Coordinates of C-alpha atoms and ligand atoms in Angstrom, one line a residue:
X16 CA 0.2 -150.3 14.0
X17 CA -0.9 -150.5 17.6
X18 CA 0.8 -153.7 18.9
X19 CA 0.2 -155.2 22.4
X20 CA 2.9 -157.5 23.8
X21 CA 1.7 -159.5 26.8
X22 CA 4.7 -160.6 28.7
X23 CA 7.7 -158.9 30.3
X24 CA 10.3 -161.6 29.8
X25 CA 13.0 -161.8 27.2
X26 CA 10.5 -162.4 24.4
X27 CA 8.3 -159.5 25.4
X28 CA 11.3 -157.1 25.8
X29 CA 12.9 -158.2 22.5
X30 CA 9.7 -157.9 20.4
X31 CA 8.6 -154.7 22.0
X32 CA 12.0 -153.1 21.6
X33 CA 12.2 -154.1 17.9
X34 CA 8.7 -153.2 16.9
X35 CA 8.9 -149.8 18.6
X36 CA 12.2 -149.2 16.8
X37 CA 10.4 -149.9 13.5
X38 CA 7.9 -147.2 14.3
X39 CA 4.9 -149.1 15.7
X40 CA 2.9 -147.9 18.7
X41 CA 3.8 -150.7 21.2
X42 CA 2.7 -151.3 24.7
X43 CA 3.8 -154.1 27.0
X44 CA 1.4 -155.9 29.4
X45 CA 2.0 -157.4 32.8
X46 CA 0.0 -158.5 35.8
X47 CA 0.9 -155.5 38.0
X48 CA 3.1 -152.8 36.6
X49 CA 4.3 -151.5 40.0
X50 CA 5.3 -155.0 41.1
X51 CA 7.1 -155.8 37.8
X52 CA 9.1 -152.5 38.1
X53 CA 10.0 -153.3 41.7
X54 CA 11.5 -156.7 40.9
X55 CA 15.3 -156.8 41.5
X56 CA 16.0 -160.4 40.9
X57 CA 17.6 -161.4 37.5
X58 CA 15.4 -163.2 35.0
X59 CA 15.4 -167.0 34.7
X60 CA 18.5 -167.1 32.4
X61 CA 20.4 -164.4 34.3
X62 CA 19.0 -161.6 32.2
X63 CA 18.6 -158.2 34.0
X64 CA 15.4 -157.4 35.9
X65 CA 12.6 -155.8 33.8
X66 CA 13.3 -152.3 35.2
X67 CA 16.7 -152.2 33.5
X68 CA 15.1 -152.8 30.1
X69 CA 12.2 -150.4 30.8
X70 CA 14.7 -147.6 31.9
X71 CA 16.4 -148.1 28.5
X72 CA 13.0 -147.9 26.7
X73 CA 11.1 -145.1 28.5
X74 CA 8.7 -144.5 25.5
X75 CA 7.2 -148.0 25.7
X76 CA 4.4 -148.0 28.2
X77 CA 4.1 -150.8 30.8
X78 CA 0.4 -151.4 31.4
X79 CA -1.9 -154.1 32.6
X80 CA -2.7 -157.1 30.4
X81 CA -6.2 -155.7 30.0
X82 CA -5.1 -152.2 29.0
X83 CA -2.6 -153.6 26.5
X84 CA -5.2 -156.0 25.0
X85 CA -7.7 -153.1 24.8
X86 CA -5.3 -150.8 22.9
X87 CA -3.6 -153.3 20.7
X88 CA -4.8 -154.1 17.1
X89 CA -2.7 -157.2 17.1
X90 CA -1.7 -158.9 20.4
X91 CA 1.3 -161.1 21.0
X92 CA 1.2 -163.7 23.8
X93 CA 4.7 -163.8 25.2
X94 CA 3.8 -165.1 28.7
X95 CA 5.1 -168.3 30.2
X96 CA 3.1 -171.3 29.0
X97 CA 1.8 -172.2 32.4
X98 CA 0.6 -168.7 32.9
X99 CA -0.8 -168.0 29.4
X100 CA -4.5 -168.9 30.0
X101 CA -4.5 -166.9 33.2
X102 CA -2.8 -163.9 31.5
X103 CA -5.4 -164.0 28.7
X104 CA -8.2 -164.2 31.2
X105 CA -6.7 -161.1 32.9
X106 CA -6.5 -159.4 29.5
X107 CA -10.2 -160.0 29.2
X108 CA -12.4 -161.6 26.5
X109 CA -13.9 -158.3 25.6
X110 CA -10.5 -156.6 25.1
X111 CA -9.2 -159.6 23.0
X112 CA -12.4 -159.5 20.9
X113 CA -11.9 -161.0 17.5
X114 CA -8.3 -159.7 17.2
X115 CA -5.3 -161.7 16.0
X116 CA -3.4 -163.2 18.9
X117 CA 0.2 -164.3 17.9
X118 CA 0.8 -167.1 20.3
X119 CA 4.5 -167.5 21.0
X120 CA 4.2 -169.4 24.3
X121 CA 5.5 -172.9 24.8
X122 CA 3.9 -175.2 27.4
X123 CA 7.1 -175.9 29.2
X124 CA 7.2 -177.3 32.7
X125 CA 10.5 -176.6 34.5
X126 CA 9.2 -177.8 37.9
X127 CA 11.3 -181.0 37.8
X128 CA 14.4 -179.1 36.5
X129 CA 16.1 -179.5 33.1
X130 CA 15.2 -180.5 30.5
X131 CA 11.6 -179.2 30.8
X132 CA 8.7 -181.4 29.8
X133 CA 5.5 -180.4 28.0
X134 CA 2.3 -179.8 30.0
X135 CA 0.2 -180.7 27.0
X136 CA 1.1 -182.6 23.8
X137 CA 0.2 -185.3 21.2
X138 CA -3.6 -184.8 21.0
X139 CA -3.8 -181.2 22.2
X140 CA -1.6 -178.1 22.5
X141 CA -1.4 -174.8 24.4
X142 CA -2.5 -172.9 21.3
X143 CA -5.7 -175.1 21.0
X144 CA -6.4 -174.6 24.7
X145 CA -6.2 -170.8 24.1
X146 CA -8.4 -171.0 21.0
X147 CA -11.0 -173.1 22.9
X148 CA -11.0 -170.7 25.8
X149 CA -11.3 -167.6 23.5
X150 CA -13.2 -168.8 20.4
X151 CA -13.6 -165.4 18.8
X152 CA -9.8 -164.7 19.0
X153 CA -7.8 -165.5 15.8
X154 CA -5.0 -167.5 17.4
X155 CA -1.9 -167.8 15.1
X156 CA 0.9 -169.9 16.6
X157 CA 4.2 -168.5 15.4
X158 CA 7.7 -167.7 16.5
X159 CA 7.7 -170.3 19.3
X160 CA 10.3 -172.5 17.6
X161 CA 13.1 -169.9 17.7
X162 CA 15.0 -167.9 20.3
X163 CA 13.8 -164.3 20.9
X164 CA 16.9 -162.8 19.1
X165 CA 16.2 -164.9 16.0
X166 CA 12.5 -164.0 16.1
X167 CA 13.3 -160.3 15.3
X168 CA 16.5 -160.9 13.3
X169 CA 16.3 -164.1 11.3
X170 CA 19.2 -162.9 9.1
X171 CA 21.5 -163.3 12.1
X172 CA 21.4 -167.1 11.4
X173 CA 22.7 -168.3 8.0
X174 CA 21.5 -165.1 6.3
X175 CA 17.9 -166.0 7.0
X176 CA 18.0 -169.3 5.0
X177 CA 15.8 -171.3 7.5
X178 CA 12.2 -171.8 8.2
X179 CA 9.4 -170.7 10.5
X180 CA 6.2 -172.7 10.9
X181 CA 2.9 -171.0 11.6
X182 CA -0.6 -172.2 12.0
X183 CA -4.1 -171.1 13.0
X184 CA -7.7 -171.6 12.0
X185 CA -8.2 -168.3 10.2
X186 CA -6.4 -168.2 6.8
X187 CA -6.4 -164.4 6.5
X188 CA -5.0 -164.1 10.0
X189 CA -2.2 -166.5 9.0
X190 CA -1.5 -164.3 5.9
X191 CA -1.5 -161.1 8.0
X192 CA 1.0 -162.6 10.5
X193 CA 3.2 -163.9 7.7
X194 CA 3.3 -160.5 6.1
X195 CA 4.1 -158.9 9.5
X196 CA 7.0 -161.2 10.1
X197 CA 8.4 -160.8 6.6
X198 CA 8.1 -157.0 6.4
X199 CA 9.1 -156.2 9.9
X200 CA 11.7 -158.8 10.8
X201 CA 12.9 -160.0 7.4
X202 CA 11.7 -163.6 7.6
X203 CA 12.2 -165.2 4.2
X204 CA 10.6 -168.6 4.7
X205 CA 7.4 -168.9 6.7
X206 CA 5.7 -172.2 6.2
X207 CA 1.9 -172.2 6.6
X208 CA 0.9 -175.5 8.3
X209 CA -2.9 -174.8 8.2
X210 CA -5.2 -175.0 11.2
X211 CA -4.4 -174.7 14.8
X212 CA -4.0 -178.4 15.5
X213 CA -0.6 -178.1 13.8
X214 CA 0.6 -176.4 17.0
X215 CA 0.8 -179.8 18.6
X216 CA 3.7 -180.5 16.3
X217 CA 5.3 -177.0 16.5
X218 CA 5.1 -177.0 20.3
X219 CA 6.6 -180.6 20.4
X220 CA 9.6 -179.2 18.5
X221 CA 10.7 -177.7 21.8
X222 CA 12.2 -180.8 23.5
X223 CA 14.5 -181.1 20.4
X224 CA 15.2 -177.4 20.4
X225 CA 16.3 -177.5 24.1
X226 CA 18.5 -180.5 23.4
X227 CA 20.1 -178.8 20.4
X228 CA 20.8 -175.7 22.4
X229 CA 22.7 -177.8 25.0
X230 CA 24.8 -179.4 22.2
X231 CA 25.4 -176.3 20.1
X232 CA 25.9 -174.1 23.2
X233 CA 24.1 -171.2 21.5
X234 CA 20.4 -170.3 21.0
X235 CA 21.3 -168.8 17.6
X236 CA 20.1 -171.6 15.3
X237 CA 17.0 -172.7 13.6
X238 CA 15.5 -175.6 11.5
X239 CA 15.8 -175.6 7.8
X240 CA 13.4 -177.7 5.7
X241 CA 14.8 -179.2 2.5
X242 CA 12.8 -181.1 -0.1
Ligands
LIG10 N1 12.9 -167.0 25.7 C1 12.9 -167.3 24.4 O1 13.8 -167.0 23.6 C2 11.6 -168.0 23.8 C3 11.6 -168.5 22.5 C4 10.5 -169.0 22.0 C5 9.3 -169.1 22.8 N2 9.4 -168.6 24.1 C6 8.1 -168.7 24.9 O2 7.7 -167.3 25.0 C7 7.1 -167.2 26.3 C8 7.8 -166.0 27.0 O3 9.1 -166.4 27.4 P1 10.1 -165.4 28.2 O4 11.4 -166.2 28.3 O5 10.1 -164.1 27.5 O6 9.4 -165.2 29.6 P2 8.8 -166.1 30.7 O7 9.6 -166.0 31.9 O8 8.5 -167.5 30.2 O9 7.3 -165.4 31.0 C9 7.3 -164.2 31.6 C10 5.9 -163.6 31.5 O10 4.9 -164.6 31.9 C11 4.0 -164.0 32.8 N3 3.4 -164.9 33.7 C12 4.0 -166.0 34.3 N4 3.1 -166.6 35.1 C13 1.9 -166.0 34.9 C14 0.6 -166.2 35.5 N5 0.3 -167.2 36.3 N6 -0.4 -165.3 35.1 C15 -0.2 -164.3 34.2 N7 1.1 -164.1 33.7 C16 2.1 -164.9 34.0 C17 4.8 -163.0 33.5 O11 4.0 -162.0 34.1 P3 4.4 -160.7 34.9 O12 5.0 -159.7 33.9 O13 3.2 -160.2 35.5 O14 5.5 -161.2 35.8 C18 5.7 -162.5 32.5 O15 5.1 -161.4 31.8 C19 7.2 -168.5 27.0 O16 6.0 -169.2 26.9 C20 8.3 -169.2 26.3 O17 8.2 -170.6 26.3 C21 10.5 -168.1 24.6

């Protein structure tokens, strides 16, 4: 498939690398390719600048958000929560069309340091803001509740015996994303929570996730639902 990853951070790099390795035609989108390649500062968690990753993945094109969205059949939003609406505006309504947008972003506000707070919660969510701004797009909220390395390799945690919630207004888009996650990354347990308002809850899992990471001292964990 032709898959567009919007975002050059750890999530964008990890998803693009894995999906390309699996044989998909992947492109990664950014605001300005030349500026992104010229950055020399390490990422927010000390990860190497984007150029180091790109040099190791020469076959994956770095293009504008608009070009990535135009070429991708399915689009992944791996931009920072505060920048997602702007990134999608730059991607362009016409390029996004009626495609599936897998929204991985979390509305985290780090402006007052750690722990981050949520810029939207309770009665609304970032995913709903995106869905309202782009009504034709089939927004599916997924993967935002796990670390990037777990997204593409769930078996690295407890042999994959844990759960991933997804939601979105279009049932067939939810089914397509579920199948994509299972067949590409090996997810065993994807829980379909129904319409996009469920993203209020899945985004509000983040304060707990951040706190757990501080206690467990590793991002390699996930939630397991038992009945
Ligand atoms: N890190 C994880 O393991 C993890 C796990 C689950 C969910 N998430 C969520 O996934 C998203 C990506 O996380 P990340 O750590 O990979 O990277 P990030 O540092 O949160 O985001 C980097 C990306 O956001 C874009 N961006 C920032 N401000 C923008 C703006 N105003 N307009 C347009 N684009 C903007 C950057 O664009 P340029 O390329 O142009 O600089 C870059 O591509 C976040 O929402 C995060 O909460 C992360």
